[in-house]
Structure formats: structure tokens, C-alpha cells
């Protein structure tokens, strides 16, 4: 049988035209996608470009009397650049022009952008990134611009950030400019040490230091940056010092620092109007006539230490805006019963106890937490170990009040001088007190309540550092120990809190709680001590529940975020701590809007949920809405007109 030869595969158009297509008697449809089709097609286009095939336009790139030609396809450039899309599709003369000249741009950079248009990949050295970003912004190649911004953001440092911020602003790169400004705000103190800082104009410096988002440990850093900038060119810049000082939060400066500047700053000796301004402010500080100092940054509530079957070393921070808790660096040693305060932008923890099945040791440690570095360091130890000690800050010194060591309850008081890093004894209190409420106000140290091992006190006394004497005050209406007090920079202010980030410190025997500003990625910090509160407990708060709060009109408590228990907040207008009269045991005391709030506590028989408010003008205590839980051994602090109560112990 003779078989016909197999037909050859058609190759010409006429061969295909002669083929009959059979009928299909089925339903359905074909849906097929080749994922690599686009990249393969662009790869072929790139080969055409390199071989100069089907190219329909020549780019003459001229830079510094040097011209380089690039043969490309209009369609490819128009597909990835709105700039070229408009050029090739609108009524511009370049629409059909075979040749186009691009001036004042580096040919090497244009070559990189053309490579990206064909391959979706770009590789450049670090020194060329700014040039590529400039060209990408010019030709509206957003993907390349974003890649450059991300790269530059990762490589920001004090030595280059000002130049990059300026460059980003000049080329209209909003994202990079914003990130650079955030870096400058966060690393302000480091940035002011580099040469680029001194190239700022007075307007640029004024804009920088006027931001409330500036993150500094102490306002003295802002002041010194201004005087250093003026000193760089004294003759040309002295005229701007007064305007710069008006942007500095002068009332937030530590009084000792301001006094030293008035005595020894060479720039002030040549600027009489500025010296007069600072002298007037220093006089106001001396007379306690201090207006509210503006706050810089965002405030967090910090909780350190505590007890849960054993003393804890952990520290966490609560962000009220985001309702989240952040884990921070642990303390060096587990500790409960500690006290805390803030001084010149740093958090200090004092005393406490390390309690576990294997250990029960009172502490004499003074530990310092730096929010800029998220690190702890040691300072000089107390002369006497003190558990459930109270602390306060007056005239730039830390006072450790009362506490206990074993069965011994202290009436003694120690003072720490940060300049000499030494503790010294001052005049003792009239009685021994542990778990007492301690606060500084108007240049004096106030101590309320407490426990001497036999008696729970309703008494209060005030210490005057200038005379080294104690004075008795009106007693509280109810016995309360473990009392925490609050001093706020809102309203009437005192110099004791100057120069620190808004540390709202509140300490429990089990936990130390503090409010200040987050630095770096998760903590920030200029500081102006906003409140100092402290409460203590003698027992393990294994049943720690939510904190408490209330709004003044409806007077009710509402829950907020929790750590290992619940927390609530109480709303009011923040006012500084003014008085110490009537108050139960292991209670919280805060000052809000010229009123004192006594919250919960222990009266020797049971834990309390009651809340009292002291009316300064009428010298009476008034009942307020009770908390949802009876509680003692809780921490209390004020944050943005709300009273936060954290933790508790309940039988």
C-alpha cells in the first residue's frame, strides 16, 4: 500500500492560507496565562536596544560639555515615566522628533534609569544615589525614587542628615524630607555636634527648635545648641540670639544650669537684652512664679520591677494614644518595693527589695535609666538599704525618705547630689515612715502617711532644704500608708521639676510606674517632670487588677489597656500638687486641677475602693465616685488630665 509523504510544516503565509479549519462540536473556552511573558518580552526589547534594532528616538544627554547618545524605544520610556509619556503623547514638538536633547543631567545616571526601564532593576554605588534620586524625581520615575529614599533613610547619620534633608526639600521629595526631619528630631543632641549643623541659617534653626516633637533629655541641650550656633560666628549671628531664646523652653531649664549661664556664658555678656531676659526668668524661678512650660514629644507610662511569686526585673511602657505596651530593657537586678523619680531627663530607681525563695535582701541601689539609649546604669548606693522608700526631687537633688531594712523602720532621710554622685544624711523626720507618700512642691519636700511597724499614720510634714528642718502639717482625715503623690507641671509650677522629660513617676512596692516621652524607635524624650506619684505595698500583688479612672463630669471609672492585669483612668484637668491635708493605708494620692485625689488604700482592716478629693480653697475632703475594685498597693499617675491607677492587692 502506497502512503503519501507527510506534509512539511507550513512556513509561508500562503501555506497557512490553504489550510482548512475543522468545525468544533464542544463547549468551553481556553484561558491560559504565561507569567513570564511580560519579563521575556521586555528582555527581548532590551536586546533590541543593545543591538539598536527598532529604536525610534535618540536621546542626546549633555552634561558639562560632554554628550552621550542613547538609542531607545519611545514606548518603553513612556510606559515607566509620566515625564516621557507626556513628551511622546502630547502636542510637544518632541512627539515625533527623531532626536531629543536632555541637558544638565549626568549621562551615567540616565543610563541607569534607561536600564531600569527595560529590566526593572537598578544598581548604583552609594555616592551616586543622590544623583539618581535627583534624576528620578526629574523624570518622575517613582519606583526608582522610592528605592533611593529607602536606601538613604537606612544610611542617615548625624554627619549627613542635615544635607540630605535640605536636598530632599529642594527637589520636592516629601517622604525623604520627612524621614530626615524625624531623624534630626530624634538625634538632636548628636546632630548639633557636627559641622553641618553650623551651616543652618537662623530661620532653619529657629524652625527646628520650635518643634514640640524635638526629642531631648533636657531643655538645656536646646539652649546650648543655640549658643554654640551663635558662637560659631559671633559677629554675624549675635543679632539672632534673642529670637532663638524665645523659641527655647526657658522655663523648663534647670535653675542651676540657668544660673551658671548667667554667671559664665561669654555670649550672654555681649548680649545685654538676652541676659536681661534670662535674669528675669531666673528671678521668676526663685520666686516660684513659673508659667506652664510647653511639653516636647509624646508621653508614655513606664512600669518597672514588681513582684509575682518573686521580685521582677522587667520594665514596660504604655502608650495611651495607641493603647499598647512596649517591652524595654530590664533592670540589672530584680526589685520590688522600689521608688522612682526623674531628674534631668533620666529615670532613677531607689532602694527596694529582691525577694524570692532563695533571697530576701533590701537594696541600697540607685539605678539610672536613659531613655535615649534604653540602658540602665548604676550610681552611688544609699548609706542605708531602704525598702518601700519614698523619693522626691528638690533643687536638682534626689531625697530618699524613710523605708525599712528588715524589722527596722527608718525616720532618716538621705540626699543625693548628681554633681558629686554622693549620698548624705539630712535632718530626720519626726517619726519613722515606710510606704509614705512623698512629693516636691515649691522648693519643699512633703511627706504624708506611712507606717512605722506599729502605727499607720495620718500625719504629714514638710522639709525645707534651705533650713534643713521639718514642719508639721494638718493631719489627713483617714489613715493611709503606701501613699503616692503627684506633682504636675501644669498650672503653678516649681523649679524642682525643671529640666526633665515629663516623667510622671508612680511607684508601687511591686511596680515602679513612670510617664515620659518615647525615644528612638519606641521611646522618646524631652523631659519636664510632669508628675511624680508613688504608692507602695508590703505584699505580693499576685491578684493585680486594672487601674482606675474617671471623667470629672460623669465621675466614673473606665478601663484601658492592660499588662498582666487591668487598668483604668480618671479624667480631670491636671494641676500641680499644692497641699497635704486629710487622707487610708496603701492608697494613691495625685493632684489634679488644684485638687488632691486620695484613691483606695488600706485602713488596717480592709482594702478600699473609695475616692476622696481635697478642696484646697475650702480645706475639706469630698467623696468622689468609687473605683470598680477595692485595691491597695497600686500605682497612680496623671497623664493628659486623666488619673491612671495600675495594679492592686486584694485579699
XYZ file of C-alpha atoms in Angstrom:
651
model
C 0.000 0.000 0.000
C 1.416 3.332 -1.014
C 1.314 6.037 1.723
C 1.522 9.674 0.798
C 4.539 11.594 2.116
C 3.994 13.594 5.359
C 3.377 17.207 4.596
C 6.016 19.695 5.517
C 5.316 22.204 8.295
C 3.936 25.395 6.752
C 6.338 28.284 6.812
C 4.880 30.828 4.392
C 1.696 32.881 4.678
C 0.312 31.157 1.565
C 0.810 27.760 3.212
C -1.298 28.792 6.188
C -3.961 30.335 3.968
C -4.549 26.998 2.207
C -5.272 25.097 5.437
C -8.936 24.366 6.240
C -10.049 24.788 9.862
C -12.318 21.926 11.071
C -15.550 22.544 12.984
C -15.638 22.147 16.804
C -18.664 20.478 18.445
C -17.861 21.218 22.101
C -18.412 23.995 24.621
C -15.996 25.842 26.900
C -13.178 28.308 26.438
C -9.428 28.456 26.721
C -7.928 30.640 29.474
C -4.164 30.498 29.678
C -1.569 32.900 31.107
C 2.202 32.851 30.813
C 3.502 34.568 33.947
C 6.904 35.285 32.445
C 5.568 36.732 29.199
C 5.998 40.390 30.184
C 9.522 39.954 31.522
C 10.523 37.862 28.491
C 9.105 40.475 26.159
C 10.978 43.265 27.971
C 14.101 41.140 27.788
C 13.720 40.972 24.025
C 13.150 44.730 23.897
C 16.353 45.232 25.890
C 18.225 43.070 23.377
C 16.776 45.175 20.560
C 18.015 48.310 22.374
C 21.517 46.955 22.761
C 21.552 45.922 19.093
C 19.954 49.263 18.113
C 17.017 47.470 16.464
C 13.631 49.172 16.051
C 14.778 52.143 18.158
C 12.725 55.186 17.242
C 14.377 58.021 19.176
C 17.881 59.111 20.146
C 18.493 60.838 23.494
C 21.406 63.294 23.455
C 22.376 63.625 27.142
C 24.544 66.705 27.663
C 26.431 67.373 30.896
C 29.393 69.718 31.376
C 30.247 69.990 27.664
C 30.041 66.214 27.287
C 27.310 64.488 25.280
C 26.385 60.813 25.258
C 23.778 59.318 22.906
C 21.234 56.637 23.854
C 19.090 54.916 21.200
C 15.834 53.788 22.812
C 12.193 52.930 22.176
C 9.638 55.634 22.911
C 7.086 53.065 24.065
C 9.368 51.698 26.798
C 10.244 55.117 28.233
C 6.610 56.264 28.074
C 5.440 53.131 29.927
C 7.505 53.822 33.070
C 7.822 57.613 33.148
C 4.943 60.137 33.132
C 7.517 62.711 32.022
C 8.305 60.852 28.786
C 4.688 59.760 28.389
C 3.638 63.395 28.220
C 6.537 64.199 25.908
C 5.692 61.446 23.404
C 1.889 61.527 23.506
C 1.085 65.232 23.773
C 1.434 68.035 21.275
C 5.058 68.793 22.159
C 7.483 69.090 19.294
C 9.405 66.103 20.702
C 6.442 63.837 19.956
C 7.725 62.887 16.514
C 11.274 64.226 16.776
C 13.874 61.549 15.978
C 16.342 63.159 18.381
C 15.837 64.751 21.829
C 18.386 66.585 23.971
C 18.424 66.213 27.770
C 20.579 68.844 29.452
C 22.249 69.148 32.870
C 21.934 65.530 33.840
C 24.750 63.002 34.140
C 24.783 60.520 31.213
C 25.758 57.702 33.581
C 22.660 58.361 35.688
C 20.390 58.473 32.625
C 21.922 55.183 31.528
C 20.949 53.634 34.890
C 17.376 54.887 34.505
C 17.137 53.505 30.965
C 18.424 50.154 32.228
C 15.682 50.183 34.872
C 13.005 50.984 32.268
C 13.931 47.839 30.344
C 14.894 45.463 33.180
C 13.076 46.753 36.332
C 16.421 46.630 38.134
C 18.862 49.364 39.100
C 22.261 49.122 40.777
C 24.279 52.191 41.772
C 27.062 52.983 44.185
C 26.409 54.872 47.415
C 27.978 58.068 46.067
C 25.615 58.104 43.062
C 22.340 57.533 44.916
C 21.594 61.241 45.367
C 22.247 61.875 41.654
C 19.940 59.009 40.704
C 17.259 60.317 43.068
C 17.512 63.776 41.527
C 17.070 62.357 38.009
C 14.275 60.013 39.119
C 12.369 62.960 40.589
C 13.011 64.990 37.443
C 11.730 62.289 35.097
C 9.010 61.110 37.522
C 10.216 57.544 37.903
C 8.553 56.904 41.260
C 9.787 53.355 41.832
C 13.406 54.425 41.499
C 12.831 57.473 43.690
C 11.303 55.324 46.440
C 14.186 52.861 46.293
C 16.643 55.739 46.673
C 14.652 57.190 49.601
C 14.625 53.853 51.399
C 18.367 53.459 50.886
C 19.165 56.962 52.118
C 16.877 56.603 55.138
C 18.764 53.492 56.226
C 22.057 55.368 55.909
C 21.100 58.557 57.746
C 23.590 59.660 60.388
C 24.301 62.907 62.257
C 27.034 63.903 59.809
C 24.839 63.754 56.669
C 21.220 64.140 57.751
C 21.029 67.946 57.510
C 22.432 67.942 53.975
C 20.077 65.160 52.905
C 17.093 66.938 54.464
C 17.969 70.125 52.575
C 18.455 68.224 49.318
C 15.127 66.403 49.720
C 13.328 69.687 50.319
C 14.967 71.299 47.274
C 13.913 68.510 44.900
C 10.432 68.158 46.402
C 10.959 64.665 47.801
C 8.479 64.891 50.679
C 8.995 61.378 52.033
C 12.769 61.664 52.380
C 12.497 65.159 53.814
C 10.035 63.963 56.461
C 12.193 60.985 57.429
C 15.267 63.194 57.660
C 13.469 65.671 59.910
C 12.313 62.839 62.151
C 15.904 61.636 62.417
C 17.107 65.139 63.318
C 14.402 65.437 65.983
C 15.273 62.069 67.480
C 19.070 62.561 67.381
C 19.080 66.302 68.005
C 21.912 66.336 70.528
C 24.208 64.333 68.224
C 23.311 66.400 65.157
C 24.238 69.659 66.909
C 27.826 68.429 67.267
C 28.602 68.132 63.530
C 29.764 70.853 61.136
C 26.601 70.709 59.000
C 24.577 71.986 61.957
C 26.512 75.254 61.994
C 25.702 75.837 58.323
C 21.993 76.207 59.121
C 20.509 79.645 58.637
C 18.917 81.300 61.653
C 15.487 80.686 60.120
C 16.204 76.982 59.703
C 17.483 76.679 63.274
C 14.506 78.605 64.607
C 12.112 76.305 62.769
C 13.941 73.256 64.126
C 13.941 74.204 67.810
C 10.343 75.444 67.668
C 9.034 71.910 67.141
C 7.349 70.202 70.062
C 8.386 66.869 68.528
C 12.049 67.620 69.277
C 13.448 64.827 71.437
C 15.963 65.901 74.061
C 16.748 64.675 77.537
C 16.850 68.192 78.917
C 15.931 71.609 77.511
C 19.486 72.698 78.277
C 20.515 70.733 75.161
C 18.371 73.046 73.020
C 19.721 76.138 74.765
C 23.323 75.011 74.315
C 22.740 74.227 70.634
C 21.606 77.826 70.119
C 24.556 79.387 71.949
C 27.006 77.094 70.132
C 25.473 78.079 66.781
C 25.789 81.780 67.642
C 29.348 81.271 68.896
C 30.334 79.765 65.530
C 30.094 83.278 64.033
C 29.631 85.668 66.933
C 29.776 88.854 64.884
C 27.264 87.738 62.280
C 24.880 85.733 64.455
C 24.632 87.556 67.793
C 21.663 89.522 66.436
C 19.613 86.302 66.222
C 20.175 85.061 69.793
C 17.132 86.794 71.258
C 14.788 85.259 68.672
C 16.310 81.827 69.269
C 15.943 82.089 73.047
C 12.269 82.917 72.608
C 11.856 79.513 70.941
C 13.703 77.684 73.736
C 11.527 76.495 76.631
C 13.478 78.653 79.076
C 11.154 77.907 81.992
C 11.978 74.220 81.544
C 15.708 74.804 82.127
C 17.173 73.571 85.426
C 17.643 76.636 87.677
C 21.243 75.725 88.484
C 22.051 75.492 84.779
C 20.457 78.865 84.077
C 22.308 80.454 86.988
C 25.639 79.128 85.680
C 24.870 80.502 82.219
C 24.147 83.948 83.631
C 27.445 83.893 85.501
C 29.783 82.369 82.940
C 28.358 82.305 79.397
C 30.593 84.604 77.270
C 27.890 85.082 74.649
C 25.415 86.493 77.183
C 27.997 89.004 78.363
C 27.867 90.525 74.872
C 24.075 90.362 74.515
C 22.583 92.502 77.260
C 18.957 92.135 76.166
C 19.258 88.342 76.240
C 20.936 88.394 79.631
C 18.178 90.620 80.988
C 15.555 88.196 79.657
C 17.203 85.207 81.319
C 17.777 87.120 84.554
C 14.065 87.917 84.738
C 13.158 84.263 84.170
C 15.672 83.124 86.791
C 14.116 85.568 89.242
C 10.687 84.075 88.476
C 12.115 80.630 89.180
C 13.487 81.815 92.503
C 10.100 83.257 93.456
C 8.228 80.168 92.137
C 6.429 82.289 89.511
C 6.655 79.730 86.760
C 4.124 79.537 83.901
C 3.388 76.173 82.297
C 6.403 75.004 80.310
C 5.416 73.550 76.906
C 5.986 69.830 76.532
C 8.050 68.264 73.790
C 7.209 64.833 72.435
C 4.778 62.040 73.302
C 4.331 60.702 76.823
C 4.439 57.061 77.858
C 3.661 55.436 81.206
C 6.564 53.284 82.412
C 6.226 50.339 84.780
C 9.381 48.825 86.292
C 10.009 45.995 88.736
C 7.295 44.464 90.895
C 6.501 41.145 92.467
C 4.867 37.983 91.164
C 5.956 34.992 93.257
C 9.349 36.740 93.239
C 10.720 40.215 92.561
C 10.817 41.206 88.884
C 13.459 42.982 86.809
C 11.271 43.821 83.815
C 10.193 47.244 82.567
C 7.369 48.060 80.162
C 5.920 51.263 78.748
C 2.276 52.004 77.975
C 1.375 54.288 75.071
C -2.045 55.807 75.866
C -2.501 57.060 72.309
C -2.061 53.624 70.759
C -3.256 51.609 73.779
C -0.254 49.283 73.577
C 2.519 48.156 75.926
C 6.186 48.120 74.882
C 8.887 45.879 76.339
C 12.007 47.812 77.393
C 15.378 46.947 78.885
C 15.266 45.008 82.156
C 16.730 46.426 85.335
C 20.051 44.933 86.377
C 18.562 43.243 89.462
C 15.024 42.059 90.240
C 13.382 44.541 92.595
C 10.074 45.248 94.336
C 9.286 47.953 96.866
C 11.405 50.461 94.946
C 10.755 54.174 94.457
C 11.408 56.287 91.375
C 11.821 59.856 90.211
C 13.089 61.760 87.193
C 15.986 64.189 87.123
C 17.399 65.983 84.073
C 15.705 63.610 81.651
C 16.782 60.375 83.333
C 14.734 57.929 85.403
C 16.182 56.929 88.769
C 15.031 53.965 90.852
C 15.917 53.953 94.536
C 16.085 51.122 97.068
C 13.556 48.295 97.146
C 13.998 44.600 97.830
C 14.985 41.466 95.901
C 12.587 38.836 97.216
C 12.478 35.215 96.055
C 12.500 31.720 97.561
C 16.297 31.869 97.700
C 16.783 35.528 98.523
C 15.322 38.348 100.626
C 17.641 41.341 100.515
C 16.878 45.032 100.957
C 18.532 47.214 98.340
C 20.589 50.366 98.695
C 20.982 50.736 94.925
C 20.448 53.885 92.887
C 19.897 52.883 89.253
C 19.601 55.231 86.277
C 17.624 54.562 83.074
C 18.461 56.551 79.937
C 15.508 56.655 77.509
C 17.774 57.730 74.644
C 19.797 54.507 74.800
C 17.287 52.207 76.538
C 20.015 51.249 79.014
C 20.424 51.086 82.789
C 23.495 52.160 84.764
C 24.495 52.262 88.432
C 25.048 55.338 90.595
C 26.284 55.702 94.174
C 24.480 53.460 96.673
C 22.448 54.738 99.616
C 24.119 54.805 103.008
C 21.277 52.615 104.308
C 19.274 49.949 102.426
C 15.664 51.098 102.116
C 12.653 49.016 101.109
C 9.348 50.804 100.384
C 11.207 54.100 100.415
C 9.730 57.405 99.240
C 11.588 59.769 96.918
C 11.284 63.360 95.751
C 13.374 65.865 93.789
C 14.144 69.337 95.144
C 16.676 71.795 93.683
C 18.206 69.148 91.430
C 18.834 66.647 94.256
C 17.101 63.335 94.996
C 15.771 62.718 98.515
C 15.227 59.167 99.832
C 12.717 59.263 102.678
C 12.092 56.572 105.300
C 11.628 52.944 104.281
C 12.720 49.826 106.139
C 15.556 47.333 106.499
C 14.361 44.084 107.988
C 12.395 44.931 111.125
C 13.941 48.409 111.351
C 11.790 51.272 110.101
C 13.608 54.460 109.152
C 12.900 58.042 110.072
C 16.150 59.080 108.385
C 16.377 60.932 105.076
C 19.245 60.947 102.557
C 20.009 63.405 99.759
C 21.855 62.551 96.519
C 23.809 65.238 94.661
C 24.203 64.314 90.955
C 27.296 66.517 90.579
C 29.284 64.724 93.289
C 27.408 61.389 92.992
C 27.236 61.151 96.787
C 24.501 60.486 99.352
C 24.422 62.465 102.600
C 22.039 62.424 105.575
C 19.805 65.423 106.271
C 17.537 66.149 109.216
C 15.378 63.077 110.034
C 11.565 63.075 110.112
C 9.635 63.245 113.374
C 8.573 59.579 113.052
C 9.631 56.520 111.092
C 7.679 56.005 107.874
C 7.660 53.348 105.185
C 5.203 53.398 102.318
C 4.746 57.135 102.809
C 3.627 59.486 100.074
C 6.415 61.849 99.028
C 6.295 64.826 96.675
C 8.198 68.037 95.987
C 6.380 71.340 95.643
C 7.504 74.954 95.860
C 11.058 74.094 96.832
C 9.954 71.908 99.762
C 9.591 68.155 100.282
C 6.234 66.863 101.551
C 5.734 63.509 103.293
C 2.291 62.075 104.090
C 1.115 58.980 105.955
C 3.166 55.805 106.197
C 3.764 53.001 108.693
C 6.356 52.602 111.456
C 5.865 48.884 112.154
C 3.161 49.502 114.753
C 1.239 52.596 113.709
C -0.247 53.708 110.425
C -0.023 57.460 110.211
C -2.463 60.164 109.159
C 0.169 62.846 109.810
C 2.014 64.986 107.279
C 5.197 67.043 107.440
C 7.217 69.326 105.194
C 11.004 69.552 104.796
C 12.711 72.892 103.964
C 16.131 72.238 102.360
C 17.395 75.783 102.935
C 16.996 75.470 106.725
C 17.323 71.656 106.964
C 14.188 71.488 109.123
C 10.865 69.611 109.193
C 7.495 71.266 109.907
C 4.266 69.513 110.910
C 1.207 69.942 108.666
C -2.503 69.303 109.141
C -3.239 65.568 109.515
C -5.248 63.597 106.991
C -8.848 62.636 107.664
C -8.150 58.921 107.178
C -5.143 56.788 107.954
C -3.387 55.774 104.728
C 0.065 54.356 104.151
C 1.800 53.369 100.959
C 0.578 56.689 99.659
C 1.560 58.066 96.257
C 1.554 61.767 95.463
C 1.593 63.705 92.225
C 3.342 66.902 91.198
C 2.427 68.294 87.790
C 3.963 70.994 85.660
C 0.532 72.166 84.596
C -0.773 75.253 86.341
C 1.513 76.602 89.056
C 4.994 75.202 88.734
C 8.105 74.873 90.808
C 11.729 74.640 89.846
C 12.139 71.179 91.333
C 10.730 69.650 88.192
C 12.673 71.763 85.699
C 14.874 70.219 83.080
C 13.327 66.796 82.862
C 11.124 64.985 80.417
C 7.589 64.563 81.553
C 8.350 61.701 83.848
C 5.123 61.016 85.638
C 6.510 58.734 88.237
C 4.344 56.452 90.254
C 5.778 53.613 92.227
C 4.245 50.550 93.820
C 6.044 48.254 96.140
C 5.565 45.804 93.452
C 5.970 48.080 90.474
C 7.537 51.420 89.691
C 5.395 53.409 87.263
C 6.564 56.452 85.340
C 5.377 58.639 82.458
C 7.740 60.267 79.975
C 8.443 60.523 76.260
C 9.429 57.677 73.993
C 12.800 57.887 72.288
C 14.351 56.325 69.209
C 12.015 53.736 67.699
C 9.843 53.156 70.749
C 10.820 55.715 73.344
C 11.308 59.441 73.037
C 12.304 62.033 75.266
C 12.494 65.644 76.176
C 11.665 65.886 79.809
C 9.847 68.235 82.076
C 8.763 66.247 85.071
C 5.026 66.297 84.705
C 4.087 64.269 87.690
C 5.640 62.249 90.415
C 3.435 59.694 92.093
C 4.253 56.805 94.349
C 2.345 54.028 96.042
C 3.721 51.006 97.871
C 2.634 47.647 99.168
C 4.101 45.167 101.561
C 2.516 42.151 99.938
C 2.825 40.287 96.676
C 0.185 41.671 94.274
C -0.469 38.318 92.695
C -4.014 39.491 92.043
C -3.082 42.758 90.313
C -6.136 44.137 88.528
C -6.955 47.093 86.335
C -6.040 50.664 87.010
C -8.751 53.174 87.507
C -10.012 56.436 86.101
C -12.880 58.827 85.880
C -14.078 61.867 83.965
C -14.984 64.780 86.238
C -18.500 65.341 84.965
C -19.882 61.786 84.858
C -17.396 60.838 87.626
C -16.973 57.234 86.680
C -14.066 54.912 86.050
C -13.300 53.348 82.671
C -10.886 50.550 81.707
C -7.935 50.891 79.372
C -5.111 48.627 78.096
C -3.646 46.000 80.375
C -0.279 44.455 81.100
C -0.800 41.383 83.312
C -3.911 42.774 84.947
C -6.404 45.553 84.264
C -6.038 49.334 84.338
C -8.390 52.299 84.433
C -8.112 56.052 84.149
C -9.710 59.048 85.838
C -10.233 62.317 83.883
C -9.582 65.820 85.212
C -7.671 68.948 84.341
C -4.102 68.486 85.501
C -2.883 70.826 88.241
C 0.247 70.819 90.359
C 0.356 69.293 93.826
C -0.278 72.099 96.276
C -1.183 70.760 99.726
C -1.034 67.876 102.124
C -4.002 67.506 104.362
C -6.549 64.759 105.133
C -6.384 61.408 103.647
C -6.469 55.293 104.343
C -3.206 52.718 104.087
C -1.519 51.766 100.801
C -3.501 54.447 98.951
C -2.758 56.512 95.885
C -2.630 60.301 96.020
C -2.438 62.598 93.000
C -3.001 66.278 92.361
C -5.290 67.313 89.506
C -6.556 70.815 88.799
C -5.616 72.130 92.259
C -7.344 69.193 93.952
C -5.823 66.185 95.669
C -7.354 62.790 94.924
C -6.921 60.024 97.503
C -7.623 56.732 95.767
C -8.203 53.416 97.516
C -5.718 52.049 100.020
C -5.761 50.055 103.242
C -7.035 51.299 106.590
C -5.746 48.444 108.758
C -8.838 46.286 108.265
C -9.614 46.103 104.543
C -8.740 47.399 101.096
C -10.740 50.397 99.905
C -12.416 51.409 96.652
C -13.332 54.865 97.892
C -12.011 58.056 96.329
C -11.794 61.411 98.094
C -10.979 64.790 96.633
C -9.392 67.519 98.711
C -10.654 71.037 98.022
C -7.729 73.378 98.610
C -9.834 76.535 98.812
C -12.305 75.113 101.365
C -9.809 72.832 103.156
C -12.223 69.877 103.071
C -12.285 66.371 101.627
C -15.198 65.487 99.319
C -16.315 61.959 98.244
C -15.999 61.064 94.576
C -17.095 58.054 92.508
C -15.524 54.840 93.855
C -13.296 52.569 91.812
C -14.655 49.353 90.346
C -12.354 47.330 92.627
C -11.172 47.620 96.197
C -7.428 47.986 95.989
C -4.253 48.856 97.813
C -0.611 48.660 96.747
C -1.483 50.309 93.451
C 0.420 52.842 91.394
C -1.160 56.172 90.482
C -0.125 58.815 87.966
C -1.657 61.629 85.891
C -1.434 61.678 82.107
C -3.199 64.240 79.904
C -5.827 65.161 82.526
C -6.503 61.539 83.419
C -5.579 59.703 86.580
C -4.165 56.256 85.844
C -4.241 53.621 88.597
C -2.213 50.487 87.924
C -2.171 47.229 89.830
C -3.633 46.263 93.159
C -3.608 43.845 96.026
C -6.872 42.330 97.272
C -7.358 39.679 99.958
